[in-house]
mmCIF file of C-alpha atoms in Angstrom:
data_model
loop_
_atom_site.group_PDB
_atom_site.id
_atom_site.type_symbol
_atom_site.label_atom_id
_atom_site.label_comp_id
_atom_site.label_asym_id
_atom_site.label_seq_id
_atom_site.Cartn_x
_atom_site.Cartn_y
_atom_site.Cartn_z
ATOM 1 C CA MET U 1 109.787 98.937 75.410
ATOM 2 C CA ALA U 2 109.806 96.659 72.337
ATOM 3 C CA ARG U 3 109.571 93.472 74.087
ATOM 4 C CA ASP U 4 106.665 91.321 73.349
ATOM 5 C CA VAL U 5 104.740 91.374 76.619
ATOM 6 C CA LYS U 6 100.835 91.991 77.390
ATOM 7 C CA ALA U 7 99.650 95.468 76.525
ATOM 8 C CA ALA U 8 98.863 96.251 80.134
ATOM 9 C CA THR U 9 102.403 95.453 81.204
ATOM 10 C CA LEU U 10 103.681 97.681 78.261
ATOM 11 C CA ALA U 11 101.477 100.673 79.546
ATOM 12 C CA SER U 12 102.530 100.071 83.045
ATOM 13 C CA TRP U 13 106.361 100.201 82.041
ATOM 14 C CA ASP U 14 105.668 103.156 79.877
ATOM 15 C CA SER U 15 103.913 105.054 82.770
ATOM 16 C CA ALA U 16 106.967 104.404 85.328
ATOM 17 C CA LEU U 17 109.555 105.387 82.641
ATOM 18 C CA ARG U 18 107.701 108.360 82.078
ATOM 19 C CA ALA U 19 107.609 109.584 85.324
ATOM 20 C CA PHE U 20 111.266 108.891 85.986
ATOM 21 C CA CYS U 21 112.353 110.677 82.965
ATOM 22 C CA ASN U 22 110.326 113.636 84.097
ATOM 23 C CA TRP U 23 111.926 113.805 87.172
ATOM 24 C CA LEU U 24 115.340 113.317 85.671
ATOM 25 C CA GLU U 25 114.449 116.392 83.318
ATOM 26 C CA GLY U 26 113.112 118.254 86.542
ATOM 27 C CA VAL U 27 116.427 118.101 88.146
ATOM 28 C CA GLY U 28 118.474 118.836 85.258
ATOM 29 C CA LEU U 29 119.937 115.320 84.791
ATOM 30 C CA LEU U 30 118.120 114.819 81.492
ATOM 31 C CA VAL U 31 118.893 117.421 78.487
ATOM 32 C CA LYS U 32 115.725 115.718 76.518
ATOM 33 C CA ASN U 33 112.915 113.662 77.497
ATOM 34 C CA PRO U 34 112.901 110.787 75.082
ATOM 35 C CA PHE U 35 109.093 110.183 76.198
ATOM 36 C CA GLN U 36 108.024 113.755 75.027
ATOM 37 C CA GLY U 37 105.482 113.379 72.086
ATOM 38 C CA ARG U 38 105.657 109.667 72.453
ATOM 39 C CA ARG U 39 102.240 108.153 72.161
ATOM 40 C CA ARG U 40 101.119 106.005 75.274
ATOM 41 C CA PRO U 41 100.675 102.129 74.615
ATOM 42 C CA LYS U 42 96.886 101.312 74.048
ATOM 43 C CA VAL U 43 95.306 98.837 76.690
ATOM 44 C CA ARG U 44 92.493 96.960 75.211
ATOM 45 C CA ARG U 45 89.951 96.346 78.103
ATOM 46 C CA GLU U 46 88.904 92.617 77.160
ATOM 47 C CA PRO U 47 86.285 90.928 79.265
ATOM 48 C CA LYS U 48 87.645 87.885 81.075
ATOM 49 C CA ARG U 49 86.269 84.787 82.349
ATOM 50 C CA VAL U 50 85.349 84.223 86.041
ATOM 51 C CA LEU U 51 83.723 81.182 87.967
ATOM 52 C CA SER U 52 80.177 81.150 87.878
ATOM 53 C CA PRO U 53 78.467 79.563 91.018
ATOM 54 C CA GLU U 54 77.952 76.104 89.197
ATOM 55 C CA GLU U 55 81.762 76.260 88.530
ATOM 56 C CA MET U 56 82.628 77.153 92.074
ATOM 57 C CA THR U 57 80.561 74.162 93.369
ATOM 58 C CA LYS U 58 82.661 71.991 90.874
ATOM 59 C CA LEU U 59 85.719 73.144 92.054
ATOM 60 C CA LEU U 60 84.883 72.446 95.625
ATOM 61 C CA GLN U 61 83.542 68.836 94.427
ATOM 62 C CA ALA U 62 86.725 68.243 92.932
ATOM 63 C CA ALA U 63 88.677 69.312 95.795
ATOM 64 C CA LYS U 64 87.277 66.532 98.084
ATOM 65 C CA LYS U 65 88.695 63.649 95.721
ATOM 66 C CA ASN U 66 91.863 63.854 97.199
ATOM 67 C CA ALA U 67 91.257 61.779 100.261
ATOM 68 C CA ARG U 68 94.320 62.568 102.092
ATOM 69 C CA CYS U 69 93.978 66.429 101.721
ATOM 70 C CA LYS U 70 90.390 66.464 101.190
ATOM 71 C CA ALA U 71 89.583 68.823 104.156
ATOM 72 C CA ARG U 72 92.343 71.279 103.579
ATOM 73 C CA ASN U 73 91.727 71.522 100.037
ATOM 74 C CA VAL U 74 88.007 72.445 100.403
ATOM 75 C CA ALA U 75 88.900 74.893 103.238
ATOM 76 C CA LEU U 76 91.702 76.480 101.129
ATOM 77 C CA LEU U 77 89.261 76.997 98.131
ATOM 78 C CA ALA U 78 86.371 78.298 100.041
ATOM 79 C CA LEU U 79 88.475 80.741 102.286
ATOM 80 C CA MET U 80 90.042 82.194 98.741
ATOM 81 C CA LEU U 81 86.320 82.320 97.080
ATOM 82 C CA ASP U 82 84.693 83.831 100.286
ATOM 83 C CA THR U 83 87.516 86.519 100.693
ATOM 84 C CA GLY U 84 89.277 87.432 97.390
ATOM 85 C CA LEU U 85 92.674 86.630 99.320
ATOM 86 C CA ARG U 86 95.831 86.195 97.058
ATOM 87 C CA ALA U 87 97.665 82.774 97.122
ATOM 88 C CA GLY U 88 100.668 84.608 99.116
ATOM 89 C CA GLU U 89 98.340 86.007 101.566
ATOM 90 C CA VAL U 90 96.914 82.674 102.135
ATOM 91 C CA ALA U 91 100.149 81.099 102.399
ATOM 92 C CA SER U 92 101.028 83.871 105.254
ATOM 93 C CA LEU U 93 98.135 82.715 107.282
ATOM 94 C CA LYS U 94 98.704 81.402 110.847
ATOM 95 C CA LEU U 95 96.374 79.636 113.309
ATOM 96 C CA THR U 96 96.219 83.052 115.484
ATOM 97 C CA SER U 97 95.030 84.981 112.156
ATOM 98 C CA ILE U 98 91.493 83.874 112.498
ATOM 99 C CA ASP U 99 89.045 85.389 114.986
ATOM 100 C CA TRP U 100 86.338 82.520 114.977
ATOM 101 C CA GLU U 101 83.857 84.711 117.081
ATOM 102 C CA MET U 102 84.102 87.687 114.930
ATOM 103 C CA GLY U 103 84.588 86.022 111.526
ATOM 104 C CA ILE U 104 87.613 88.156 110.913
ATOM 105 C CA VAL U 105 90.865 87.062 109.286
ATOM 106 C CA ARG U 106 94.195 89.206 109.864
ATOM 107 C CA VAL U 107 96.205 89.177 106.759
ATOM 108 C CA GLU U 108 99.733 90.586 107.570
ATOM 109 C CA ASP U 109 101.847 90.346 104.195
ATOM 110 C CA GLY U 110 99.485 91.962 101.785
ATOM 111 C CA LYS U 111 100.536 94.522 99.324
ATOM 112 C CA THR U 112 99.211 97.356 101.447
ATOM 113 C CA GLY U 113 100.414 96.120 104.903
ATOM 114 C CA MET U 114 98.308 94.351 107.427
ATOM 115 C CA ARG U 115 94.360 94.564 107.014
ATOM 116 C CA PHE U 116 91.503 92.643 108.162
ATOM 117 C CA VAL U 117 88.937 90.799 106.007
ATOM 118 C CA THR U 118 85.606 89.106 106.949
ATOM 119 C CA VAL U 119 85.073 85.358 106.215
ATOM 120 C CA GLY U 120 81.565 83.917 106.051
ATOM 121 C CA LEU U 121 80.226 81.083 108.163
ATOM 122 C CA LYS U 122 80.397 78.442 105.485
ATOM 123 C CA ALA U 123 84.285 79.163 104.993
ATOM 124 C CA LEU U 124 84.676 79.122 108.724
ATOM 125 C CA ARG U 125 83.139 75.691 109.281
ATOM 126 C CA CYS U 126 85.339 74.238 106.355
ATOM 127 C CA LEU U 127 88.356 75.633 108.008
ATOM 128 C CA LYS U 128 87.200 74.437 111.362
ATOM 129 C CA ARG U 129 86.981 70.766 110.146
ATOM 130 C CA TYR U 130 90.335 71.020 108.355
ATOM 131 C CA ILE U 131 91.872 71.963 111.715
ATOM 132 C CA THR U 132 90.262 69.532 113.993
ATOM 133 C CA HIS U 133 89.869 66.622 111.518
ATOM 134 C CA GLU U 134 92.776 66.522 108.981
ATOM 135 C CA ARG U 135 95.567 69.091 110.138
ATOM 136 C CA LYS U 136 98.640 67.681 111.510
ATOM 137 C CA GLY U 137 101.816 69.216 112.917
ATOM 138 C CA SER U 138 103.263 71.771 115.118
ATOM 139 C CA SER U 139 103.637 74.689 112.669
ATOM 140 C CA LEU U 140 102.075 77.867 113.259
ATOM 141 C CA TYR U 141 101.084 78.455 109.799
ATOM 142 C CA LEU U 142 97.430 77.583 108.693
ATOM 143 C CA PHE U 143 97.706 75.668 105.706
ATOM 144 C CA LEU U 144 100.411 72.700 105.680
ATOM 145 C CA THR U 145 101.575 70.182 103.049
ATOM 146 C CA PRO U 146 101.165 66.422 103.771
ATOM 147 C CA ARG U 147 104.682 66.554 105.138
ATOM 148 C CA ARG U 148 103.453 69.076 107.689
ATOM 149 C CA THR U 149 105.448 72.119 106.369
ATOM 150 C CA PRO U 150 104.026 75.530 105.404
ATOM 151 C CA MET U 151 102.532 75.787 101.899
ATOM 152 C CA ASN U 152 103.767 78.550 100.004
ATOM 153 C CA ALA U 153 102.285 80.733 97.023
ATOM 154 C CA ARG U 154 103.482 78.501 94.238
ATOM 155 C CA LEU U 155 102.204 75.324 95.725
ATOM 156 C CA ILE U 156 99.102 77.054 96.222
ATOM 157 C CA SER U 157 98.844 78.121 92.650
ATOM 158 C CA GLN U 158 99.719 74.658 91.855
ATOM 159 C CA LEU U 159 97.002 73.198 93.624
ATOM 160 C CA VAL U 160 94.412 75.499 92.558
ATOM 161 C CA LEU U 161 95.278 74.528 88.731
ATOM 162 C CA ARG U 162 95.399 71.170 89.406
ATOM 163 C CA ILE U 163 92.044 70.985 91.010
ATOM 164 C CA SER U 164 90.465 72.847 88.206
ATOM 165 C CA LYS U 165 91.690 70.314 85.668
ATOM 166 C CA ARG U 166 90.226 67.475 87.987
ATOM 167 C CA ALA U 167 86.741 69.498 87.868
ATOM 168 C CA GLY U 168 86.895 69.657 84.279
ATOM 169 C CA LEU U 169 85.878 73.151 83.581
ATOM 170 C CA GLY U 170 87.304 73.443 80.186
ATOM 171 C CA TRP U 171 89.697 76.072 80.955
ATOM 172 C CA GLU U 172 92.709 76.527 83.041
ATOM 173 C CA LEU U 173 91.961 78.220 86.545
ATOM 174 C CA ARG U 174 95.098 80.227 87.938
ATOM 175 C CA ALA U 175 94.741 81.027 91.676
ATOM 176 C CA HIS U 176 94.404 84.752 91.010
ATOM 177 C CA ARG U 177 91.057 84.319 89.150
ATOM 178 C CA LEU U 178 89.587 83.076 92.321
ATOM 179 C CA ARG U 179 90.344 86.675 93.659
ATOM 180 C CA HIS U 180 88.776 87.962 90.452
ATOM 181 C CA SER U 181 85.808 85.523 90.573
ATOM 182 C CA TYR U 182 85.041 86.537 94.300
ATOM 183 C CA ALA U 183 85.158 90.491 93.387
ATOM 184 C CA CYS U 184 82.650 89.773 90.273
ATOM 185 C CA GLY U 185 80.379 87.760 92.348
ATOM 186 C CA TYR U 186 80.423 90.258 95.399
ATOM 187 C CA LEU U 187 79.446 93.090 93.153
ATOM 188 C CA SER U 188 76.827 91.151 91.066
ATOM 189 C CA GLY U 189 75.262 89.891 94.286
ATOM 190 C CA GLY U 190 74.756 93.717 95.156
ATOM 191 C CA GLY U 191 78.051 94.592 97.335
ATOM 192 C CA ASP U 192 79.206 98.119 97.134
ATOM 193 C CA LEU U 193 82.544 98.973 95.866
ATOM 194 C CA PHE U 194 83.776 100.793 98.970
ATOM 195 C CA SER U 195 83.536 97.596 101.051
ATOM 196 C CA LEU U 196 84.822 95.465 98.206
ATOM 197 C CA MET U 197 87.862 97.809 98.153
ATOM 198 C CA ARG U 198 88.617 97.485 101.937
ATOM 199 C CA GLN U 199 87.964 93.621 101.387
ATOM 200 C CA LEU U 200 90.674 93.325 98.569
ATOM 201 C CA GLY U 201 93.230 95.717 100.144
ATOM 202 C CA HIS U 202 92.969 98.192 97.391
ATOM 203 C CA THR U 203 94.501 101.750 97.684
ATOM 204 C CA LYS U 204 92.367 103.180 94.955
ATOM 205 C CA LEU U 205 88.908 102.910 94.042
ATOM 206 C CA ASP U 206 89.414 102.968 90.287
ATOM 207 C CA THR U 207 91.097 99.357 90.753
ATOM 208 C CA THR U 208 88.096 98.023 92.266
ATOM 209 C CA ALA U 209 85.774 99.575 90.052
ATOM 210 C CA ALA U 210 87.378 97.734 87.140
ATOM 211 C CA TYR U 211 85.405 94.770 88.175
ATOM 212 C CA LEU U 212 82.175 96.233 87.539
ATOM 213 C CA HIS U 213 82.337 95.693 83.831
ATOM 214 C CA TRP U 214 84.740 92.490 83.953
ATOM 215 C CA THR U 215 82.332 90.029 82.349
ATOM 216 C CA ILE U 216 80.085 89.733 79.482
ATOM 217 C CA ASP U 217 77.054 88.892 81.504
ATOM 218 C CA SER U 218 77.447 91.932 83.555
ATOM 219 C CA LEU U 219 77.683 94.195 80.561
ATOM 220 C CA GLN U 220 74.723 92.730 79.168
ATOM 221 C CA LYS U 221 72.684 92.982 82.332
ATOM 222 C CA ALA U 222 73.881 96.612 82.739
ATOM 223 C CA ASN U 223 72.865 97.364 79.022
ATOM 224 C CA VAL U 224 69.327 95.847 79.526
ATOM 225 C CA GLN U 225 68.841 97.872 82.742
ATOM 226 C CA TYR U 226 70.268 101.302 81.714
ATOM 227 C CA SER U 227 70.072 101.342 78.050
ATOM 228 C CA PRO U 228 67.579 104.142 76.571
ATOM 229 C CA MET U 229 66.017 101.530 74.356
ATOM 230 C CA SER U 230 64.945 99.836 77.463
ATOM 231 C CA ARG U 231 62.416 102.812 78.465
ATOM 232 C CA ILE U 232 61.086 103.579 75.145
ATOM 233 C CA GLN U 233 58.098 101.930 73.029
ATOM 234 C CA ILE U 234 59.192 101.007 69.308
ATOM 235 C CA PRO U 235 56.447 101.926 67.048
ATOM 236 C CA ARG U 236 54.842 99.057 65.162
#
């Protein structure tokens, strides 16, 4: 518990250890609970940066600069920005995972088991272009390397970081931040929490609700709309 890690990680460890020690004490294997009376670690909720629509466009444009894998890179980014899939989930997709008529992707190795996510027409067009014009190999997996082997989560994460640097965003973009950008954009565009929860594969609504006030812009918009000062007139 004294390790130099992020506050959120420390809080997660604290919660797990508390539950374990409570169980040990309950079954009589622990005489004194070391967490009794101990303060829980404080977690500061700081706004995190997510991609704006303009930055998403820059990212997709930068993905096209690799002539050898242009269609694949665009399709991969478009899919992640349109579904919020994790890098590991994207790596697990197969050609048979996509229902082209319904616009649905079957995700089989998510943290919560198999689920279905919807994908829009723009992302589907990017995927079709990749499959028909560029993808080569007999592998069943959807996204392949130039050597025609399946991409894994690590390769996808490295690819996203490399493209973000090429796009000149001015900050390092990690693959998981695409998921966060999708969630924040979904809510700011008028999407509801329950459908977003299904799309992201969350089991608790609280996890999805954290995206409501993730960015400074969303906090400012909410304050302008709901602050009591917006409904009163200041005397002159």
